[in-house]
Amino acid sequence: MTQSTFQPISRLDGKVAVIIGGAGAIGIATARQFAALGARVALVHRSTDPARTQPILASLQGSDHQFYTASVTDSASLNNVAAQIQNDMGAIHILVNSAGFTQPVPLNDLEALSDELIDSIFQVNWRGVFASIRAFTPHMKKAQDPVIINVSSIAAFTGMGSNLAYAAAKAGTDLMTKALAKALSPELRVVGISPGVVNTSFVPGRGPEFNQKAAAATPLRRVGESEDVAQAIVALTTTLAFATGTTLVVDGGRHLVS
C-alpha cells in the first residue's frame, strides 16, 4: 500500500484516470481535461462501438488512452474491467463515476413513477456508483493519493429535477460519498460534484427552450456546460487535494432559486 499525503498538484502526469460513463458528455469533457494535464485515461461505457469511441479517443491529448466495455448494472463486468485496466495501465489514481440515467416525471404524477422506473433509476444511479467503487477500490489502494469523484445533482437536496426517484438516488449518493470518505480513509479520498441544469442530452425531452427558461431563473444567467463540471472535477483531483467527504455544488446558483 502506498503512503498518501494528499498535497495539491498542478498536473496529472503519470496518473491513470478511470471515467465510468466515459462516452457521455460530462465523461468526454472530463477526459479531455485530464488528458490535457498529462493523465492517461481509461473510459468505461456500456457500449464501445468504434464509430463512437474512436473520435473521442482521437480528441484527447497525449497517448495510451483506451475505451473499455462494462455496465454499472453488472458487477462482474465492473470487477473484470477494473482488473483489466490495472493490468493494462498500472495503478489507478482517479475514479470518476459519471454514468447515469433518468426520465422526466412530474413530481405530482405519482402513477407515472412506476416501480420499474424507480428500480432502474436506483440500479444505475446508486447501486451502479457503489458497485464501481467496490470494484476499483482494491486497485486504487496501490496508487499515490487516490481519489473517487461521484457526479451527483442539486436534485439531491432541492427535491426538484427530472423525477423524485432520481433526486432520492442522488441524495443517497451524497450520503455514500460522506460514508465512504470515512470508511476508506486515510488511503483514499471520496468527493462529489453537484451540477444543476447542464446543456447536454442527459434528460430526454429537454432542449433549448427549457435551457433558456432555466438560465433566466439562475443567478449567473446561464445553464452549465459539460466543461464547467469537468473543471470542477479537475479541481477536486488537483488543487483541492485536502477535501474529502464533501460535495461541491457547481450550478451557477441554480439551487438558490429551485
PDB file of N, CA, C and O in Angstrom, residues 28 31-32 35-36 53-62 65:
ATOM      1  N   ILE A  28     -16.771  12.758 -21.433  1.00  0.00           N
ATOM      2  CA  ILE A  28     -15.874  13.182 -22.508  1.00  0.00           C
ATOM      3  C   ILE A  28     -15.152  14.475 -22.129  1.00  0.00           C
ATOM      4  O   ILE A  28     -13.928  14.604 -22.299  1.00  0.00           O
ATOM      5  N   ALA A  31     -12.520  13.710 -19.585  1.00  0.00           N
ATOM      6  CA  ALA A  31     -11.387  13.008 -20.199  1.00  0.00           C
ATOM      7  C   ALA A  31     -10.456  13.994 -20.894  1.00  0.00           C
ATOM      8  O   ALA A  31      -9.221  13.888 -20.805  1.00  0.00           O
ATOM      9  N   ARG A  32     -11.023  14.960 -21.609  1.00  0.00           N
ATOM     10  CA  ARG A  32     -10.201  15.939 -22.311  1.00  0.00           C
ATOM     11  C   ARG A  32      -9.397  16.798 -21.335  1.00  0.00           C
ATOM     12  O   ARG A  32      -8.229  17.111 -21.571  1.00  0.00           O
ATOM     13  N   ALA A  35      -6.601  14.503 -19.848  1.00  0.00           N
ATOM     14  CA  ALA A  35      -5.549  14.237 -20.830  1.00  0.00           C
ATOM     15  C   ALA A  35      -4.682  15.472 -21.053  1.00  0.00           C
ATOM     16  O   ALA A  35      -3.461  15.373 -21.212  1.00  0.00           O
ATOM     17  N   ALA A  36      -5.302  16.659 -21.069  1.00  0.00           N
ATOM     18  CA  ALA A  36      -4.547  17.898 -21.267  1.00  0.00           C
ATOM     19  C   ALA A  36      -3.563  18.144 -20.133  1.00  0.00           C
ATOM     20  O   ALA A  36      -2.546  18.824 -20.321  1.00  0.00           O
ATOM     21  N   THR A  53     -16.460   5.631 -30.237  1.00  0.00           N
ATOM     22  CA  THR A  53     -15.342   5.780 -29.313  1.00  0.00           C
ATOM     23  C   THR A  53     -14.072   6.309 -29.962  1.00  0.00           C
ATOM     24  O   THR A  53     -13.323   7.060 -29.327  1.00  0.00           O
ATOM     25  N   GLN A  54     -13.809   5.938 -31.203  1.00  0.00           N
ATOM     26  CA  GLN A  54     -12.559   6.354 -31.824  1.00  0.00           C
ATOM     27  C   GLN A  54     -12.442   7.875 -31.962  1.00  0.00           C
ATOM     28  O   GLN A  54     -11.373   8.442 -31.690  1.00  0.00           O
ATOM     29  N   PRO A  55     -13.513   8.583 -32.377  1.00  0.00           N
ATOM     30  CA  PRO A  55     -13.393  10.046 -32.412  1.00  0.00           C
ATOM     31  C   PRO A  55     -13.137  10.655 -31.039  1.00  0.00           C
ATOM     32  O   PRO A  55     -12.442  11.677 -30.930  1.00  0.00           O
ATOM     33  N   ILE A  56     -13.704  10.052 -30.001  1.00  0.00           N
ATOM     34  CA  ILE A  56     -13.459  10.555 -28.642  1.00  0.00           C
ATOM     35  C   ILE A  56     -11.994  10.384 -28.279  1.00  0.00           C
ATOM     36  O   ILE A  56     -11.336  11.325 -27.791  1.00  0.00           O
ATOM     37  N   LEU A  57     -11.442   9.206 -28.521  1.00  0.00           N
ATOM     38  CA  LEU A  57     -10.026   8.964 -28.211  1.00  0.00           C
ATOM     39  C   LEU A  57      -9.129   9.896 -29.019  1.00  0.00           C
ATOM     40  O   LEU A  57      -8.128  10.411 -28.507  1.00  0.00           O
ATOM     41  N   ALA A  58      -9.494  10.122 -30.281  1.00  0.00           N
ATOM     42  CA  ALA A  58      -8.689  10.978 -31.145  1.00  0.00           C
ATOM     43  C   ALA A  58      -8.680  12.426 -30.671  1.00  0.00           C
ATOM     44  O   ALA A  58      -7.755  13.191 -31.004  1.00  0.00           O
ATOM     45  N   SER A  59      -9.692  12.819 -29.885  1.00  0.00           N
ATOM     46  CA  SER A  59      -9.780  14.206 -29.412  1.00  0.00           C
ATOM     47  C   SER A  59      -8.949  14.444 -28.154  1.00  0.00           C
ATOM     48  O   SER A  59      -8.848  15.593 -27.701  1.00  0.00           O
ATOM     49  N   LEU A  60      -8.368  13.393 -27.588  1.00  0.00           N
ATOM     50  CA  LEU A  60      -7.617  13.517 -26.339  1.00  0.00           C
ATOM     51  C   LEU A  60      -6.140  13.769 -26.606  1.00  0.00           C
ATOM     52  O   LEU A  60      -5.525  13.107 -27.441  1.00  0.00           O
ATOM     53  N   GLN A  61      -5.572  14.726 -25.891  1.00  0.00           N
ATOM     54  CA  GLN A  61      -4.141  14.960 -25.975  1.00  0.00           C
ATOM     55  C   GLN A  61      -3.379  13.776 -25.391  1.00  0.00           C
ATOM     56  O   GLN A  61      -3.893  13.034 -24.566  1.00  0.00           O
ATOM     57  N   GLY A  62      -2.137  13.627 -25.806  1.00  0.00           N
ATOM     58  CA  GLY A  62      -1.314  12.549 -25.269  1.00  0.00           C
ATOM     59  C   GLY A  62      -1.607  11.228 -25.946  1.00  0.00           C
ATOM     60  O   GLY A  62      -2.161  11.175 -27.048  1.00  0.00           O
ATOM     61  N   HIS A  65      -4.530   6.315 -24.178  1.00  0.00           N
ATOM     62  CA  HIS A  65      -5.899   6.343 -23.666  1.00  0.00           C
ATOM     63  C   HIS A  65      -6.663   5.171 -24.285  1.00  0.00           C
ATOM     64  O   HIS A  65      -6.431   4.798 -25.435  1.00  0.00           O
TER      65      HIS A  65
END
